[in-house]
PDB file of C-alpha atoms in Angstrom:
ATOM      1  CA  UNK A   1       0.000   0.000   0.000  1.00  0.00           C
ATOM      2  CA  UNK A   2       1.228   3.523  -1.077  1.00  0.00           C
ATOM      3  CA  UNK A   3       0.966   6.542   1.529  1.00  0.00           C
ATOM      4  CA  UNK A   4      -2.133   8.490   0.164  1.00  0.00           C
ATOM      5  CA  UNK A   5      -1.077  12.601  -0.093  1.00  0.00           C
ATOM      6  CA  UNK A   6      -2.570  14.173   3.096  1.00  0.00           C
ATOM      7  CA  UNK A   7      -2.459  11.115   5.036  1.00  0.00           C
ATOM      8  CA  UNK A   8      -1.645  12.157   8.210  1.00  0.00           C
ATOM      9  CA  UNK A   9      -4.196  11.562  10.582  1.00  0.00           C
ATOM     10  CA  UNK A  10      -4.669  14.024  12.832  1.00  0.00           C
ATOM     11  CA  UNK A  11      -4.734  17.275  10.090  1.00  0.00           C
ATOM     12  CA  UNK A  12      -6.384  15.176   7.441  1.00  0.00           C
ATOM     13  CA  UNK A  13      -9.285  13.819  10.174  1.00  0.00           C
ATOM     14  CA  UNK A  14      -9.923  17.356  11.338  1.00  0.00           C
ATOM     15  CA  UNK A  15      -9.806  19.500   7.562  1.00  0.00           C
ATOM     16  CA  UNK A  16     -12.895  16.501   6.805  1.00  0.00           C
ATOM     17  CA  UNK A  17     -14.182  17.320  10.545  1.00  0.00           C
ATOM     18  CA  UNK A  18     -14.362  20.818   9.774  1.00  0.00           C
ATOM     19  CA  UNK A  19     -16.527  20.146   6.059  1.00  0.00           C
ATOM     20  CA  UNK A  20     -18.525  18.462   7.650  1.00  0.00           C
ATOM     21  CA  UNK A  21     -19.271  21.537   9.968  1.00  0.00           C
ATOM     22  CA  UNK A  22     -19.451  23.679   7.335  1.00  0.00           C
ATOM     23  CA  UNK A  23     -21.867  21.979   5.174  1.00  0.00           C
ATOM     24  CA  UNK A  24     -24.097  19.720   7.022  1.00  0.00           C
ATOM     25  CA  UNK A  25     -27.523  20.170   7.019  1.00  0.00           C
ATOM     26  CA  UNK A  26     -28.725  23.645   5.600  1.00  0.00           C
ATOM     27  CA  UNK A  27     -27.809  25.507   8.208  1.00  0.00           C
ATOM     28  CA  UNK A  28     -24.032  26.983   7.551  1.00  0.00           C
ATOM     29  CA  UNK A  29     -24.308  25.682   3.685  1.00  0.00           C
ATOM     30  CA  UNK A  30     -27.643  27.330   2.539  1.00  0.00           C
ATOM     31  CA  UNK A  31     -26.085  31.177   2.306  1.00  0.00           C
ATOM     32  CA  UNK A  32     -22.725  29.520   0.222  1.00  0.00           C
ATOM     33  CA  UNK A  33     -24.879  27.463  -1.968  1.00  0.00           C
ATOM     34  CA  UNK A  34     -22.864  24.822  -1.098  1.00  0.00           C
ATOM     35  CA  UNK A  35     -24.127  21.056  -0.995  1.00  0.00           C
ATOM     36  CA  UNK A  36     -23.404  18.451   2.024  1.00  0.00           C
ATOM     37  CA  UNK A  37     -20.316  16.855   2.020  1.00  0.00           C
ATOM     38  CA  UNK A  38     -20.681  14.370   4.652  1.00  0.00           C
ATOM     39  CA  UNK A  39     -20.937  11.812   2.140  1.00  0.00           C
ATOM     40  CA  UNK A  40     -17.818  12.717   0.169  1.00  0.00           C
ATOM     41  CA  UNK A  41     -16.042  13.413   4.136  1.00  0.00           C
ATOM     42  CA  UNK A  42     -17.293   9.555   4.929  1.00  0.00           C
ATOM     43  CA  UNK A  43     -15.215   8.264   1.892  1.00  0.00           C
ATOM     44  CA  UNK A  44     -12.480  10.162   1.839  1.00  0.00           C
ATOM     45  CA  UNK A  45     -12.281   9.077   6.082  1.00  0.00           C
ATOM     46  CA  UNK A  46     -12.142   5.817   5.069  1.00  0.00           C
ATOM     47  CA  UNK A  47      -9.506   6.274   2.774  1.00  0.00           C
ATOM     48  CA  UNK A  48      -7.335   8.738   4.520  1.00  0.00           C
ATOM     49  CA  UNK A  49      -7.656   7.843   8.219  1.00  0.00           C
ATOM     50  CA  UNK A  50      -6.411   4.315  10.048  1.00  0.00           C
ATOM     51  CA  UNK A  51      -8.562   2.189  11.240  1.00  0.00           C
ATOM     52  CA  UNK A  52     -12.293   2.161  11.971  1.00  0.00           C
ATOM     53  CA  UNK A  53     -12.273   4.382  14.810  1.00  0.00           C
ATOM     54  CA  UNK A  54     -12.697   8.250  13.005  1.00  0.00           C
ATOM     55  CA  UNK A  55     -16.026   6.194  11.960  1.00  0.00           C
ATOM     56  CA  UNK A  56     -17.394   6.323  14.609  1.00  0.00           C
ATOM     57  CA  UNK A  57     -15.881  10.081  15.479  1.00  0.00           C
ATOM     58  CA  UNK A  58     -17.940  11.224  12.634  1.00  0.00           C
ATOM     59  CA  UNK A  59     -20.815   9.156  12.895  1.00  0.00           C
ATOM     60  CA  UNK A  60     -20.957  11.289  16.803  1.00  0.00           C
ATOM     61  CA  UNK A  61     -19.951  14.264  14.541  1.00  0.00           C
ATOM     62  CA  UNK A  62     -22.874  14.325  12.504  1.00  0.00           C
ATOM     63  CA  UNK A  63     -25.837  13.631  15.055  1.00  0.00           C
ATOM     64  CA  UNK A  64     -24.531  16.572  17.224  1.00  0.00           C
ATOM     65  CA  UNK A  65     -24.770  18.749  14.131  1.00  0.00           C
ATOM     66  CA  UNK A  66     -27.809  17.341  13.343  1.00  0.00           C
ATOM     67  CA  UNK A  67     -29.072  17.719  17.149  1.00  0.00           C
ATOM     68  CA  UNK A  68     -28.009  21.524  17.088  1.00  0.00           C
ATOM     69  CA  UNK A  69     -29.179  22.115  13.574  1.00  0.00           C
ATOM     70  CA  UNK A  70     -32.984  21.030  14.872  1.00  0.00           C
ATOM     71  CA  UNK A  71     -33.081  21.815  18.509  1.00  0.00           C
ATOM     72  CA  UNK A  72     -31.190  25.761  17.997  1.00  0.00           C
ATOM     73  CA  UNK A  73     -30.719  26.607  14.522  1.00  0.00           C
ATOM     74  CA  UNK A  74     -34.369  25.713  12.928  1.00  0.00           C
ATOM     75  CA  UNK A  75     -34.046  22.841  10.982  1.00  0.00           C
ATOM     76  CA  UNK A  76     -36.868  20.751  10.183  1.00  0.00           C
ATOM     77  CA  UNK A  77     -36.823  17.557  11.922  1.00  0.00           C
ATOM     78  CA  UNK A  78     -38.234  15.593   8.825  1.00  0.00           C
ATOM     79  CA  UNK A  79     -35.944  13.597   7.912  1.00  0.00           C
ATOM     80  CA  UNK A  80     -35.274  12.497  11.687  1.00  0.00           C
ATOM     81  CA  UNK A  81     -37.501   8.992  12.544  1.00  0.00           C
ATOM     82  CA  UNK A  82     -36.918   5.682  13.591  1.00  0.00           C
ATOM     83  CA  UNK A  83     -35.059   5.071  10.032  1.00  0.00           C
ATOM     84  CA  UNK A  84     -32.008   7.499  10.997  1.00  0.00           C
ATOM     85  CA  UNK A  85     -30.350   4.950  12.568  1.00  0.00           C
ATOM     86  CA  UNK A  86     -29.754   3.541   9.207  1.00  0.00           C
ATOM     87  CA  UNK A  87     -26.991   6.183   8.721  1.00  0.00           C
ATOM     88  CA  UNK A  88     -24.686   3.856  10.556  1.00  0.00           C
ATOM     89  CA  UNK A  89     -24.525   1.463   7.619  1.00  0.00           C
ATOM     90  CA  UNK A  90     -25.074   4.004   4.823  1.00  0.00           C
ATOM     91  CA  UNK A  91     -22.462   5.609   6.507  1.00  0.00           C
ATOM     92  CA  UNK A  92     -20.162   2.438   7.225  1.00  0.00           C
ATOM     93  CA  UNK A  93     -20.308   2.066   3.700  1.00  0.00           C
ATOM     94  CA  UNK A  94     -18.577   5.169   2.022  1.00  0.00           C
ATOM     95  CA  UNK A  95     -16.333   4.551   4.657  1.00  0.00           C
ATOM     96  CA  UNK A  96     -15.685   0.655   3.665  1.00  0.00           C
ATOM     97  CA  UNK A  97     -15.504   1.678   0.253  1.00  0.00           C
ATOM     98  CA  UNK A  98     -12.687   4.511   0.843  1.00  0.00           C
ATOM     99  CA  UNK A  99     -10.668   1.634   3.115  1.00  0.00           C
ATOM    100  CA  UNK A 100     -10.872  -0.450  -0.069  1.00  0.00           C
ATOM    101  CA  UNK A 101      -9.663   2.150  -2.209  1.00  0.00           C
ATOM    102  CA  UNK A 102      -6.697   3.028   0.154  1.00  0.00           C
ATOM    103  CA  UNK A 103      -5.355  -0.970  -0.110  1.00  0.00           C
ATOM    104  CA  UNK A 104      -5.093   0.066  -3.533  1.00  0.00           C
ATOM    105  CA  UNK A 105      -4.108   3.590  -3.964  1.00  0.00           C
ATOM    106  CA  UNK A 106      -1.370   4.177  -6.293  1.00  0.00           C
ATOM    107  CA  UNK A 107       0.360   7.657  -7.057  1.00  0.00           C
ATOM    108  CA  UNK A 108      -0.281   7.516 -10.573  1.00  0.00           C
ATOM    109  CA  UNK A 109      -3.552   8.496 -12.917  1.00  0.00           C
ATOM    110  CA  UNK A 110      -4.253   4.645 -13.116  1.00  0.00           C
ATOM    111  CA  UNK A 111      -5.342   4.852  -9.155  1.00  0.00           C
ATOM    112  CA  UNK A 112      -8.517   6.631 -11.020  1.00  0.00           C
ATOM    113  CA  UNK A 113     -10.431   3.609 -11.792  1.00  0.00           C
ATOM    114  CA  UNK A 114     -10.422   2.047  -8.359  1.00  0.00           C
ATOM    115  CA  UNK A 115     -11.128   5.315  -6.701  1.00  0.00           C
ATOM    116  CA  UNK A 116     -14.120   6.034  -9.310  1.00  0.00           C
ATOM    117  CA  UNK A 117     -15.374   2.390  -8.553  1.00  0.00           C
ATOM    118  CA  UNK A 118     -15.305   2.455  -5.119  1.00  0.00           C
ATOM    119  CA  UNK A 119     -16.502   5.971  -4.684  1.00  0.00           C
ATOM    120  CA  UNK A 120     -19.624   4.839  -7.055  1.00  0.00           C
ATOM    121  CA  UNK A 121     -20.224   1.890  -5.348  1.00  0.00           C
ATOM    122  CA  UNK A 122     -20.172   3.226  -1.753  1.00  0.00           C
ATOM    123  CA  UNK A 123     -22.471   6.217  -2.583  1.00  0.00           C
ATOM    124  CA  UNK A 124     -25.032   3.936  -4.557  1.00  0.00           C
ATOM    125  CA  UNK A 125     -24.822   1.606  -1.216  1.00  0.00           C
ATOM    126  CA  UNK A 126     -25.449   4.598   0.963  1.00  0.00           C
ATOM    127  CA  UNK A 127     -27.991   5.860  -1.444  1.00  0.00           C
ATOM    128  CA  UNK A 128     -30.261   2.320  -1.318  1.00  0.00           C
ATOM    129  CA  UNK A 129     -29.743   2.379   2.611  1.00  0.00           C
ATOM    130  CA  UNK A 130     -30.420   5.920   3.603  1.00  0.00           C
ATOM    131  CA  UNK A 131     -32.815   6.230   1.037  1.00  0.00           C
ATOM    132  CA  UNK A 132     -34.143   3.050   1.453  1.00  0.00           C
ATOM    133  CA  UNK A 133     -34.682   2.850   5.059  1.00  0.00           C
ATOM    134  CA  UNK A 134     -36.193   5.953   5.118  1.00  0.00           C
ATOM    135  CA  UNK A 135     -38.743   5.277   2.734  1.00  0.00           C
ATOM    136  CA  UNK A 136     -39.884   1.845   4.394  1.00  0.00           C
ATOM    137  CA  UNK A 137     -39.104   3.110   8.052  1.00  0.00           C
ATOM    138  CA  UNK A 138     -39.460   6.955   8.707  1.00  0.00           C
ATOM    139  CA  UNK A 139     -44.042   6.394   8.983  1.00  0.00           C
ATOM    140  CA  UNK A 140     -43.607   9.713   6.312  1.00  0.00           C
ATOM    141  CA  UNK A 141     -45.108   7.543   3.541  1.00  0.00           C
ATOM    142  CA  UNK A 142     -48.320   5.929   3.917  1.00  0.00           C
ATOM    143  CA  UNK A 143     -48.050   2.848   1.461  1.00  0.00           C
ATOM    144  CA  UNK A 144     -44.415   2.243   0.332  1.00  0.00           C
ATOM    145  CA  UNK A 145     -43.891   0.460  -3.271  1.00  0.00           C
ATOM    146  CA  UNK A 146     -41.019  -0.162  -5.049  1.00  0.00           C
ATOM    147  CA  UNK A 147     -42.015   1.918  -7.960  1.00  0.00           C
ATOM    148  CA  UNK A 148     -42.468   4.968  -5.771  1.00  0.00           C
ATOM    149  CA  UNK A 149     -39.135   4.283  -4.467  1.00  0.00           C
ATOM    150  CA  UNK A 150     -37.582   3.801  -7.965  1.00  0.00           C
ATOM    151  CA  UNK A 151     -38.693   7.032  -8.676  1.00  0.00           C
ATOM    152  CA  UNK A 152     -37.464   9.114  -5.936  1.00  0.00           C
ATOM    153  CA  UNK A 153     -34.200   7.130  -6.279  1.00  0.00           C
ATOM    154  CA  UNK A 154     -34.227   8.666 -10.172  1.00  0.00           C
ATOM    155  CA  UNK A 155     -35.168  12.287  -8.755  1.00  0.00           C
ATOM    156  CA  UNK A 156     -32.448  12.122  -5.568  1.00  0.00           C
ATOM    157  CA  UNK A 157     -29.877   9.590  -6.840  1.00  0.00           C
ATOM    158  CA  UNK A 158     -28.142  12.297  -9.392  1.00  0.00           C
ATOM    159  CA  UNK A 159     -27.912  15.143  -6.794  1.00  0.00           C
ATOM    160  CA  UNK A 160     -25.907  12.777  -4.279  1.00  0.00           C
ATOM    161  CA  UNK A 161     -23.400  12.155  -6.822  1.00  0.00           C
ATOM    162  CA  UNK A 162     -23.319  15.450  -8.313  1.00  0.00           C
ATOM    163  CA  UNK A 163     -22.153  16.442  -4.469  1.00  0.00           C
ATOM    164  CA  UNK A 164     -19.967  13.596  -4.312  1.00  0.00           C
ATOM    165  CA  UNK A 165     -18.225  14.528  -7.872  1.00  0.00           C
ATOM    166  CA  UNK A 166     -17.484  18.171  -6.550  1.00  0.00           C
ATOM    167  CA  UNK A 167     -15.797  17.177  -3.474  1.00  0.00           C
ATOM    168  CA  UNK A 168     -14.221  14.073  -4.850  1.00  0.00           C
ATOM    169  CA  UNK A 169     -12.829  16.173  -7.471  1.00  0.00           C
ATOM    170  CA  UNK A 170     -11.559  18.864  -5.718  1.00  0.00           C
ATOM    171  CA  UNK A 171     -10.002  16.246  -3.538  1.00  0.00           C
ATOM    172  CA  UNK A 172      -8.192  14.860  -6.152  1.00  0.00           C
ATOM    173  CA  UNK A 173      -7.236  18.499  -7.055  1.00  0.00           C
ATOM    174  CA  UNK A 174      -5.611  19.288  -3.423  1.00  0.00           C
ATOM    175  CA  UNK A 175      -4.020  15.420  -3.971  1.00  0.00           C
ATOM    176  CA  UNK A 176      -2.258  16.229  -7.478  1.00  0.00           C
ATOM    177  CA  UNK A 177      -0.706  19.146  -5.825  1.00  0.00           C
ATOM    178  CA  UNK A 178       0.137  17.652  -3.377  1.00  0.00           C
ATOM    179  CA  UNK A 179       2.293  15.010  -4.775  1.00  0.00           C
ATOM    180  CA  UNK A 180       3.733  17.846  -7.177  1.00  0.00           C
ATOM    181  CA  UNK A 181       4.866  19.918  -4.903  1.00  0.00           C
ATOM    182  CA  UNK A 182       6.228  16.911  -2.791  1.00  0.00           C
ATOM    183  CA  UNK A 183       8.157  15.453  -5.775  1.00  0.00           C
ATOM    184  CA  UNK A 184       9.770  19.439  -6.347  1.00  0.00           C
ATOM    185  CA  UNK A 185      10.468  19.519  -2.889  1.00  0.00           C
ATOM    186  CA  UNK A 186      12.044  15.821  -3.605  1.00  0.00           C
ATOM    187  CA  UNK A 187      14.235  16.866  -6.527  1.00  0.00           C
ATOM    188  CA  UNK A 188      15.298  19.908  -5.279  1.00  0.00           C
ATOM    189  CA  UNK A 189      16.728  18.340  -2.066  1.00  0.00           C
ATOM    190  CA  UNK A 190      18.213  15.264  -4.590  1.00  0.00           C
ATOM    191  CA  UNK A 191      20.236  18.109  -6.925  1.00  0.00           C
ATOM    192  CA  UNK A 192      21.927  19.396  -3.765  1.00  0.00           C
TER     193      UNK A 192
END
């Protein structure tokens, strides 16, 4: 396994910490325009940060910003039911996914596919659960069907990975320059 570029743990787990903060909920976000990254902060956790432990850091992160977002900053509760708990696995997931990415990170452009694959595949897996078990679970819908589902999947499905794209790919942004500057710093220190 090759060292992923900002992979030290304790800047790396509070920069995603603090995107979180910014962005969750509609709260901070709504004036910027910007969209939540917790999703994209989930994956790139799992891919950046040892262990399984800054899962459940975040997991704590996000129902405390959650809790404050509803009980002081007047945020509907909607989307809070008996069906929230299934952001542990949705969660778990983008996290799983960015641990398998980081067994196969590779500082060159070929590390691309794997980190496309496993960022699609861990939002679609969040997507069916969050989605999913809010649907069947929250009591907001009176009779549940699978066509009904299938179609808010088809109206929220795009937006999640539009968010995920723009964070994703202005990780990979900070990354690249990373490792550039890096290597310069590398070949200067070589020449002398």
């Amino acid at each position: 396994m090759h060292t992923l570029p900002l992979s030290r743990p304790l800047p790396s787990g509070l920069l995603l910490a603090a995107l979180m903060l910014a962005t969750r909920s509609h709260h901070f976000a709504s004036p910027l325009h910007l969209p939540d990254a917790s999703w994209a902060v989930f994956f790139l956790a799992g891919a950046l940060l040892p262990g399984w432990r800054p899962l459940a850091g975040l997991l704590g992160l996000a129902a405390v910003i959650d809790y404050v977002a509803i009980a002081f900053g007047g945020v509907s509760a909607f989307c809070v039911s008996p069906a929230y708990a299934a952001l542990v696995p949705a969660y778990g997931a983008l996290y799983a996914a960015g641990r398998w990415y980081a067994r196969r990170h590779r500082p060159a452009a070929s590390s691309l596919l794997p980190f496309a694959g496993a960022a699609l595949t861990g939002t679609a897996v969040c997507e069916l659960l969050s989605s999913g078990e809010f649907y069947v679970f929250s009591g907001r819908f009176a009779e549940p069907t699978l066509a009904q589902f299938g179609e808010r999947l088809l109206r929220y499905f795009p937006l999640a990975l539009e968010g995920m794209a723009l964070y994703l790919g202005a990780a990979l942004v900070v990354a690249a320059v990373v490792l550039a500057v890096g290597g310069s710093r590398a070949a200067a220190s070589a020449s002398r």
